[in-house]
Short mmCIF file of N, CA and C in Angstrom, two decimals:
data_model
loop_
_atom_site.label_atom_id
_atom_site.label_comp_id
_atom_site.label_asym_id
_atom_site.label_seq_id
_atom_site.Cartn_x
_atom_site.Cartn_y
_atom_site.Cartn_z
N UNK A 1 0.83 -1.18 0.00
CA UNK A 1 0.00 0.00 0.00
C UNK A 1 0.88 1.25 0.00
N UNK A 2 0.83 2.54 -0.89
CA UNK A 2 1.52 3.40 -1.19
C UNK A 2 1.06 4.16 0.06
N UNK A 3 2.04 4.88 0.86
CA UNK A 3 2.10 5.72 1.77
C UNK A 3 2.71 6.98 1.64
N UNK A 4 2.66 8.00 2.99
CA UNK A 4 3.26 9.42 3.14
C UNK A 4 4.48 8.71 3.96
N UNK A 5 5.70 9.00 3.74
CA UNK A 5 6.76 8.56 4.11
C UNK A 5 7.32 9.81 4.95
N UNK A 6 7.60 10.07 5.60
CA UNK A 6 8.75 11.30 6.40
C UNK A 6 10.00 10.44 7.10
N UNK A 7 11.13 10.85 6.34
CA UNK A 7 12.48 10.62 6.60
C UNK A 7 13.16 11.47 6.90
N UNK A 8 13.60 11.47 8.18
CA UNK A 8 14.98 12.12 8.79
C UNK A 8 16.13 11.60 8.51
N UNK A 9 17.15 12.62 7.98
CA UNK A 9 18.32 12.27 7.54
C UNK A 9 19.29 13.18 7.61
N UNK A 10 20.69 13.03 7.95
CA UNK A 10 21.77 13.53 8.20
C UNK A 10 22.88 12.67 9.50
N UNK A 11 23.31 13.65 9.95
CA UNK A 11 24.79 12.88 10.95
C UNK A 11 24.70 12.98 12.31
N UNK A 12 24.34 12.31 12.97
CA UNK A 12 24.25 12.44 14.39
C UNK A 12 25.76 12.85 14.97
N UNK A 13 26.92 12.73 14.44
CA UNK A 13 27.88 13.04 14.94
C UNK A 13 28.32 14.12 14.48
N UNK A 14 27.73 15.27 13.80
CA UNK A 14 28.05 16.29 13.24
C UNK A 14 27.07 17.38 13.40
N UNK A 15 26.90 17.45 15.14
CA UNK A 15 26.19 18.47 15.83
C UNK A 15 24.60 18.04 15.07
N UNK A 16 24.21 19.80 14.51
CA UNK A 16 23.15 20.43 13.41
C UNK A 16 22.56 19.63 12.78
N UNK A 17 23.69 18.71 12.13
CA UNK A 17 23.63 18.28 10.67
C UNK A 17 22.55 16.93 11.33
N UNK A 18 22.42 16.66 12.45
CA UNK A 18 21.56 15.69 12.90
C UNK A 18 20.26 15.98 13.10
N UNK A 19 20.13 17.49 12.99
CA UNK A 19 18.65 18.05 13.69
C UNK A 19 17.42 17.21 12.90
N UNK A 20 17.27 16.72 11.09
CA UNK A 20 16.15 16.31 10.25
C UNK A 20 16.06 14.66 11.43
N UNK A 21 16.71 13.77 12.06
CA UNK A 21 17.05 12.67 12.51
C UNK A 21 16.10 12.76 13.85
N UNK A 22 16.39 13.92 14.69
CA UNK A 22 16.20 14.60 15.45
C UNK A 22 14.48 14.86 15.69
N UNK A 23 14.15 15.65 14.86
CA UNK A 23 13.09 15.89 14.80
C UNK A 23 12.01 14.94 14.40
N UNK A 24 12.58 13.64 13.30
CA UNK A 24 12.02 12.90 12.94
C UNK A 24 11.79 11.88 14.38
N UNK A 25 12.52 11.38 15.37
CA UNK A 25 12.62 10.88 16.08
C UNK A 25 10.83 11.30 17.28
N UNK A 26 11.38 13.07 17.12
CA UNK A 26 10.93 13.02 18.64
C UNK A 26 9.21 12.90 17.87
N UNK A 27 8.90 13.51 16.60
CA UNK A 27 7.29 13.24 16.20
C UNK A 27 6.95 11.77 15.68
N UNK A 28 7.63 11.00 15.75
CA UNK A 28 7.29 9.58 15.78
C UNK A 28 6.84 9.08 17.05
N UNK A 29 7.15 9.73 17.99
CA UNK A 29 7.08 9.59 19.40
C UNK A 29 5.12 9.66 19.90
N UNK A 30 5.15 11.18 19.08
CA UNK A 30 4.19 11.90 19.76
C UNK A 30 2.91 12.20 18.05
N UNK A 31 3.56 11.61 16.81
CA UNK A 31 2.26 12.11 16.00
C UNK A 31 1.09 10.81 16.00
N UNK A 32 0.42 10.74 16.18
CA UNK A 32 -0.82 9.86 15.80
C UNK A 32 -1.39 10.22 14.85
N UNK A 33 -0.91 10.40 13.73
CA UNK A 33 -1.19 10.40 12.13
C UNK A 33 -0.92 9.20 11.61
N UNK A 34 -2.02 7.71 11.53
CA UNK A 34 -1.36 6.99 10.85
C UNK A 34 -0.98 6.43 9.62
N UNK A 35 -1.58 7.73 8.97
CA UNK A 35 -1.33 7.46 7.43
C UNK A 35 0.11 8.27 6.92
N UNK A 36 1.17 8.29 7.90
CA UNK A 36 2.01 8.44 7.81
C UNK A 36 3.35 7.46 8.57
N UNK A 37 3.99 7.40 7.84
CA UNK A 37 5.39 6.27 8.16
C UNK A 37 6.82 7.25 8.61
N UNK A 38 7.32 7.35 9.97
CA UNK A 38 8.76 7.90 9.85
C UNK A 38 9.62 6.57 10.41
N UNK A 39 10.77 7.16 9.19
CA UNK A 39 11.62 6.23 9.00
C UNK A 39 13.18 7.18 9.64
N UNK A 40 14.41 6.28 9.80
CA UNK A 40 15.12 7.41 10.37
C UNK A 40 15.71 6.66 9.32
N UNK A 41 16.69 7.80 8.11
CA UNK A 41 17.84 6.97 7.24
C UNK A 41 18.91 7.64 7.49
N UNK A 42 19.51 8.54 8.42
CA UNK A 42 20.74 8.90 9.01
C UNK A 42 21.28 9.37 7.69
N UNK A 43 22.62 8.67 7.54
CA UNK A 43 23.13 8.97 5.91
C UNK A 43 23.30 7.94 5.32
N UNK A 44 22.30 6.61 5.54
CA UNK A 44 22.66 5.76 4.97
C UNK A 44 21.51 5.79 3.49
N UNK A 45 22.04 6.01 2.57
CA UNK A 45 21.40 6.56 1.24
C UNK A 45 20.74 5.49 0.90
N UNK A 46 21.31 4.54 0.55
CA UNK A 46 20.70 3.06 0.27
C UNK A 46 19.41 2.46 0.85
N UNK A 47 19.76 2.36 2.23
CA UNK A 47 18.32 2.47 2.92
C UNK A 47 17.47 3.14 2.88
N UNK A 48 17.60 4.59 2.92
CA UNK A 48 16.30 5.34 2.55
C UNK A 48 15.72 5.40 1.44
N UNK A 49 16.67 5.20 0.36
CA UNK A 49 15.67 4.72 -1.04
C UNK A 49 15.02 3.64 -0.96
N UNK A 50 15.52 2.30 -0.32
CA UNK A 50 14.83 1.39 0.09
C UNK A 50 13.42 1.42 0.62
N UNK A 51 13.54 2.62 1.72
CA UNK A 51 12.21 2.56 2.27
C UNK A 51 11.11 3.57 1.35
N UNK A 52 11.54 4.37 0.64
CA UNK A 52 10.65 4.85 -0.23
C UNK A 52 9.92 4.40 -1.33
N UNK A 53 10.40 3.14 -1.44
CA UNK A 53 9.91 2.36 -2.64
C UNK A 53 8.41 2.36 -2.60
N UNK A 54 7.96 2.05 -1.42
CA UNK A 54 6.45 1.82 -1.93
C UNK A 54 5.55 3.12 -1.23
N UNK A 55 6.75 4.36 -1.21
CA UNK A 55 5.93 5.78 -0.85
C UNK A 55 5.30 6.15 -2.23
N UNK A 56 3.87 6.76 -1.94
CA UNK A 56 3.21 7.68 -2.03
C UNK A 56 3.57 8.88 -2.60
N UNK A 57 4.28 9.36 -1.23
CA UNK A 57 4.64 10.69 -0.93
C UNK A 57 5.18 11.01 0.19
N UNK A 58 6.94 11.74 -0.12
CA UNK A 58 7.58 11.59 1.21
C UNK A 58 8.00 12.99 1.52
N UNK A 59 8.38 12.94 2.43
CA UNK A 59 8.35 14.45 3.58
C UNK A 59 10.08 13.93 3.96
N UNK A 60 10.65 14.95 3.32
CA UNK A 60 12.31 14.30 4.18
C UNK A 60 12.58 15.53 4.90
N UNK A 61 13.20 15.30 6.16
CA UNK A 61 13.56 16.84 7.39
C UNK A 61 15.16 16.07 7.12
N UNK A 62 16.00 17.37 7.23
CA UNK A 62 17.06 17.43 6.90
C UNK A 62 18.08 18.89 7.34
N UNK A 63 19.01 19.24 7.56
CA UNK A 63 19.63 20.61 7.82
C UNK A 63 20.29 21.13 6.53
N UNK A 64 19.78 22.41 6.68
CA UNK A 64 20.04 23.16 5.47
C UNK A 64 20.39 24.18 5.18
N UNK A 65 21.83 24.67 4.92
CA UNK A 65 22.89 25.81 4.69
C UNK A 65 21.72 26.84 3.90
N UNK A 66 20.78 27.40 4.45
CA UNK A 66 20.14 28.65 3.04
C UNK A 66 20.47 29.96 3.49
N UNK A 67 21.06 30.66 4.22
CA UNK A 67 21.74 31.37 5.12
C UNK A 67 20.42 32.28 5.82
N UNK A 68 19.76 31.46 6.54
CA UNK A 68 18.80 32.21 7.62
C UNK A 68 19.04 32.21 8.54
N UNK A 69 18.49 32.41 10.21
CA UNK A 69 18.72 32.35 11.21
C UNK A 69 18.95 30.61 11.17
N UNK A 70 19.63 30.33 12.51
CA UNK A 70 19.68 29.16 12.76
C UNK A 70 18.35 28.78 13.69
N UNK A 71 17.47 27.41 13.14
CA UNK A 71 16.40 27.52 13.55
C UNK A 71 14.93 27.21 12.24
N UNK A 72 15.64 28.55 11.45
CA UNK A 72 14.36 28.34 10.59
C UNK A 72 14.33 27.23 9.64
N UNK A 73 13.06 27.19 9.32
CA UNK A 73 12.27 26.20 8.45
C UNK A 73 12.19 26.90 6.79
N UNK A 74 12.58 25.58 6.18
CA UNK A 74 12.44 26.17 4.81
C UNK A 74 12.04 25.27 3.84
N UNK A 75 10.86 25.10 3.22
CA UNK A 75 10.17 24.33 2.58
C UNK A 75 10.72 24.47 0.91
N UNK A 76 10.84 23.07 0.48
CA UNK A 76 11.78 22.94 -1.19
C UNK A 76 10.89 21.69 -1.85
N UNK A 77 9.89 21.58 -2.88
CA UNK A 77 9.73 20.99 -3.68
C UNK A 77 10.71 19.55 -4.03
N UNK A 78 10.56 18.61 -3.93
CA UNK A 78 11.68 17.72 -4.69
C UNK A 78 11.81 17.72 -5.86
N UNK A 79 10.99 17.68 -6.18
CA UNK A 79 11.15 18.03 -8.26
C UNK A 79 11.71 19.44 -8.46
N UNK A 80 12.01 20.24 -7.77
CA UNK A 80 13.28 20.94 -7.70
C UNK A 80 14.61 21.35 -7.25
N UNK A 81 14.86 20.09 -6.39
CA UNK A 81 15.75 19.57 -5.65
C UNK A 81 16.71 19.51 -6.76
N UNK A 82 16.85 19.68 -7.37
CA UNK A 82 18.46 19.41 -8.81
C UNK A 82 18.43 21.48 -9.67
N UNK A 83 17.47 21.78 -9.17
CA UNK A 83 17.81 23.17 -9.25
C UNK A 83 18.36 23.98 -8.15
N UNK A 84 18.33 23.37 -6.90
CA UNK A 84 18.60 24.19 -5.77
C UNK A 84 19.93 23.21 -4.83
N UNK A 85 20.93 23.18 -5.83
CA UNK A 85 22.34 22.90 -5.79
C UNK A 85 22.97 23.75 -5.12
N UNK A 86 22.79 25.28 -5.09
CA UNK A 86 23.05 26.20 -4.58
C UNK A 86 22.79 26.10 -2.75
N UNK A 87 22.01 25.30 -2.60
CA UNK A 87 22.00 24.76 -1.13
C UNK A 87 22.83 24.07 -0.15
N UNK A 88 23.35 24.31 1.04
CA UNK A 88 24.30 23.36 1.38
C UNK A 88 23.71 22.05 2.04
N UNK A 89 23.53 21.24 0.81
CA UNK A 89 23.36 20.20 0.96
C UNK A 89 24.58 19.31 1.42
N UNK A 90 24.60 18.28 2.40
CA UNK A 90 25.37 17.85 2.74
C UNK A 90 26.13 16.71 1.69
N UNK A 91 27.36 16.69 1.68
CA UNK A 91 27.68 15.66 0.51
C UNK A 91 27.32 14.49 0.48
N UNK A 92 27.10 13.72 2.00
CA UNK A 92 26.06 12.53 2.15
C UNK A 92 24.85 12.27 1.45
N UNK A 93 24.05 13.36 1.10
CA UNK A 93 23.26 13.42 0.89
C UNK A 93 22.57 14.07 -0.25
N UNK A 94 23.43 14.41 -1.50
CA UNK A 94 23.63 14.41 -2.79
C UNK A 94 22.60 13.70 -3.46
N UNK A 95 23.46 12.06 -2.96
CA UNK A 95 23.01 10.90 -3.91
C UNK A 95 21.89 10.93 -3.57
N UNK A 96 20.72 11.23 -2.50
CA UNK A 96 19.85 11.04 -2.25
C UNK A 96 18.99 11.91 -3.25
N UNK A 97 19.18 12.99 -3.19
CA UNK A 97 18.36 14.20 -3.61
C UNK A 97 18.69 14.16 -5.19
N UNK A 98 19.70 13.37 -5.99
CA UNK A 98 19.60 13.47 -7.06
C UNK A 98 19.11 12.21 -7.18
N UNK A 99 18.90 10.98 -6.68
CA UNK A 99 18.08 9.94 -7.12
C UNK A 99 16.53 10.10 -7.00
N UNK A 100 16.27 10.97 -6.18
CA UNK A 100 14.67 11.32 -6.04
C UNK A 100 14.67 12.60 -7.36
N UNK A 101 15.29 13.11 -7.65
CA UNK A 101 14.82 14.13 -8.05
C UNK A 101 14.35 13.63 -9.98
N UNK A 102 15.70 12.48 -9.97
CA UNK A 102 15.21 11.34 -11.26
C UNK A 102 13.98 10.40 -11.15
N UNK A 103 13.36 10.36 -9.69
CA UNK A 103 12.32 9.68 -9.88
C UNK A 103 10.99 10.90 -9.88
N UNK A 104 11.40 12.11 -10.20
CA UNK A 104 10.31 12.91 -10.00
C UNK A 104 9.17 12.46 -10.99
N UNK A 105 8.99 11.99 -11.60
CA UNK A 105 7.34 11.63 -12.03
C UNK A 105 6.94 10.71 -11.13
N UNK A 106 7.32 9.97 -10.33
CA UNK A 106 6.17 8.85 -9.89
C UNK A 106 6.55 8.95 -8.10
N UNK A 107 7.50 9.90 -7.82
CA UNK A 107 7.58 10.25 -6.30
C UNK A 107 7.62 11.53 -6.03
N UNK A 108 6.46 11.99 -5.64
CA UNK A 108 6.42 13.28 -5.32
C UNK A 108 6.52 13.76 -3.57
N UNK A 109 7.01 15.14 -3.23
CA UNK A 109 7.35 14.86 -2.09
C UNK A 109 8.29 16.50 -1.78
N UNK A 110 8.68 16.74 -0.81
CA UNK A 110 8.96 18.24 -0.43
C UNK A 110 10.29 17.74 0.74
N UNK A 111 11.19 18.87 0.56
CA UNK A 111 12.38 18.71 1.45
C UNK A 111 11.99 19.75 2.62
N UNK A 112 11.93 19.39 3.71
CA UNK A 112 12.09 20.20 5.01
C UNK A 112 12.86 20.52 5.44
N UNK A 113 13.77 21.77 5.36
CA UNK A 113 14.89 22.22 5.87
C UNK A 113 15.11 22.61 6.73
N UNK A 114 16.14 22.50 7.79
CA UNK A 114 16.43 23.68 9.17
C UNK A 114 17.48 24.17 9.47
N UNK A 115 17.78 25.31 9.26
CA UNK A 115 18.88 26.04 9.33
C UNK A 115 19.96 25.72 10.60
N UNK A 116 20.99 24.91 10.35
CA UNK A 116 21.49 24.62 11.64
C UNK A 116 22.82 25.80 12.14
N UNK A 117 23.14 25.52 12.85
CA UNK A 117 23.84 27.09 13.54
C UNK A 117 25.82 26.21 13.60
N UNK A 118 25.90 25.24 13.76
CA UNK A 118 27.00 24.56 13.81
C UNK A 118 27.37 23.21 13.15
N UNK A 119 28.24 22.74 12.18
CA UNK A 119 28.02 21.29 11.53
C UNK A 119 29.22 21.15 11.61
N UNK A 120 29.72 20.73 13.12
CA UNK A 120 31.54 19.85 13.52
C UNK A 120 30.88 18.58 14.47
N UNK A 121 32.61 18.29 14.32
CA UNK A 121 32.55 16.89 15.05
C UNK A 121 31.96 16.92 16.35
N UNK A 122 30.87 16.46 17.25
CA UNK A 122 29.94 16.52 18.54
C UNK A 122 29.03 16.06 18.28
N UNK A 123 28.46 14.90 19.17
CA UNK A 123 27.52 14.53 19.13
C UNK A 123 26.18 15.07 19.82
N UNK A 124 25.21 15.57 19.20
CA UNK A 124 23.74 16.22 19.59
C UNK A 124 23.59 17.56 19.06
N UNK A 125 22.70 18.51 19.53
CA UNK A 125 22.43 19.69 18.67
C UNK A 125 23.78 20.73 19.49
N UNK A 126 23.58 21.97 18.47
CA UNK A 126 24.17 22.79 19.41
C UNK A 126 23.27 23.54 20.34
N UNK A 127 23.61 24.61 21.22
CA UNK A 127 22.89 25.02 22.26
C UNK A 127 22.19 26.01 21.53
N UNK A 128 22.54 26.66 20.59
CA UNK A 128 21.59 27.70 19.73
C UNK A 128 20.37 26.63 19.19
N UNK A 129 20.50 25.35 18.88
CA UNK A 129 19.15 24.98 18.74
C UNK A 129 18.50 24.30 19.68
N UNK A 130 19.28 23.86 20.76
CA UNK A 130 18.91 23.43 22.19
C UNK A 130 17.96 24.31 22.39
N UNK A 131 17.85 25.61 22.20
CA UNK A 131 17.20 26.66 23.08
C UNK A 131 15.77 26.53 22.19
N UNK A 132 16.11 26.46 21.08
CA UNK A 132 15.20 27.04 20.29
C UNK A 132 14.23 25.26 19.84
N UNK A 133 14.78 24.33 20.39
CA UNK A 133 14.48 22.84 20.10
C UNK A 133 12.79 22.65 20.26
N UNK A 134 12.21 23.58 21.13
CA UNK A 134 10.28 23.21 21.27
C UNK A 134 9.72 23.92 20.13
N UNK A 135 10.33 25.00 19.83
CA UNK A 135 9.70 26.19 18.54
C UNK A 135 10.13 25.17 17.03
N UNK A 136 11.10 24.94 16.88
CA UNK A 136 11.72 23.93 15.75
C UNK A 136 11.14 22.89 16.01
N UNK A 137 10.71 22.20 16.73
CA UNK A 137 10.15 20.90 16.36
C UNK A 137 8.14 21.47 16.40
N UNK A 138 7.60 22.25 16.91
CA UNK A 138 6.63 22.78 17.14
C UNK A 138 6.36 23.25 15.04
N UNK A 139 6.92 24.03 15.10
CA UNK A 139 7.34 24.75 13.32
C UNK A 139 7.38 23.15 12.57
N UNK A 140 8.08 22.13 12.55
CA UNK A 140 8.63 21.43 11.54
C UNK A 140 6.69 20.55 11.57
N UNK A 141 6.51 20.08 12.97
CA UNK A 141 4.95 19.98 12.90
C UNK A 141 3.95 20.51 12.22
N UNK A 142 3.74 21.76 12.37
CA UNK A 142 2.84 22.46 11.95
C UNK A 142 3.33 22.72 10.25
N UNK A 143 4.03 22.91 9.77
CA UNK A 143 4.75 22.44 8.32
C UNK A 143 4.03 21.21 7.92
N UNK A 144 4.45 19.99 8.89
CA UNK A 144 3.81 18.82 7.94
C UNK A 144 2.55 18.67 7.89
N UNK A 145 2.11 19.15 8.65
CA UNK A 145 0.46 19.33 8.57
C UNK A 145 -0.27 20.22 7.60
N UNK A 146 0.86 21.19 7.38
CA UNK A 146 0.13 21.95 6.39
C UNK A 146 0.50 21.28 4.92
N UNK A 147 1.36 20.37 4.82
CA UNK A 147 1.82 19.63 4.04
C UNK A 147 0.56 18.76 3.26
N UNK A 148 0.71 17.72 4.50
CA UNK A 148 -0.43 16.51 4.64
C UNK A 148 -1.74 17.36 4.06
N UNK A 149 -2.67 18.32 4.80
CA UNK A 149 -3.71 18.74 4.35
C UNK A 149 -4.01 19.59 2.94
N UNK A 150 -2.94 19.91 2.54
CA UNK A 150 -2.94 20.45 1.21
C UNK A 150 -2.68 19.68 0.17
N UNK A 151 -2.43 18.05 0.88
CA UNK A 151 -2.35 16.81 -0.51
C UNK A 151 -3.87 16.45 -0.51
N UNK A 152 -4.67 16.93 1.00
CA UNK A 152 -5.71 15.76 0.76
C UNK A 152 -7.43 16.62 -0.19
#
């Protein structure tokens, strides 16, 4: 059965760059939406194409160099995900965004971005998003919802 997929992805050992992992974690916890699936694919590329196979429509949260505050949310089309190269996309995570962006006719789906404030070696967020961690995950919510209800 084709589903809404939401994948968190990036580096748990590279501060920020963990926040899409992060966030995906803590609303798996707490969404009771069950026509939605979160999957965590870290940076393992392989697997997360794996699990998209029989998506629908997927929602990926991820950290994203667009030079805003650290914190904000920034919503990207995937079928324009190969125009917005200009993004600091993480190099992990390339292969991902250009293999979806070749399956754009039959996987449709939006990148969730969050501006992270630090991307070095440490494991967990930094304290600039520590602070700001109930508003960012509160925001990345209310995003997918406005997501979800504007497919249905």
């Amino acid at each position: 059965m084709k589903k809404t997929i939401i994948l968190g992805i990036g580096n748990r050992l590279m501060k920020d760059d963990g926040v899409g992992i992060y966030i995906a974690e803590e609303l798996m916890n707490t969404d009771e939406n069950l026509d939605c699936e979160y999957i965590i694919g870290e940076s393992d590329i392989d697997y997360s194409l794996s699990k998209l196979e029989d998506a629908e429509f997927v929602i990926i949260l991820d950290a994203i160099l667009s030079g805003g505050n650290p914190g904000d949310i920034e919503v990207y089309s995937l079928d324009k995900t190969d125009s917005h190269r200009f993004l600091g996309l993480s190099p992990h995570n390339m292969h991902l965004f250009q293999a979806l962006y070749e399956q754009k006719d039959k996987l449709k789906g939006c990148l969730i971005g969050v501006e992270p404030f630090d991307i070095s070696f440490q494991i967990g967020l930094s304290r600039e998003l520590e602070k700001k961690w109930p508003e960012i995950v509160s925001k990345a919510k209310k995003t997918i919802d406005e997501i979800l209800s504007g497919r249905g």
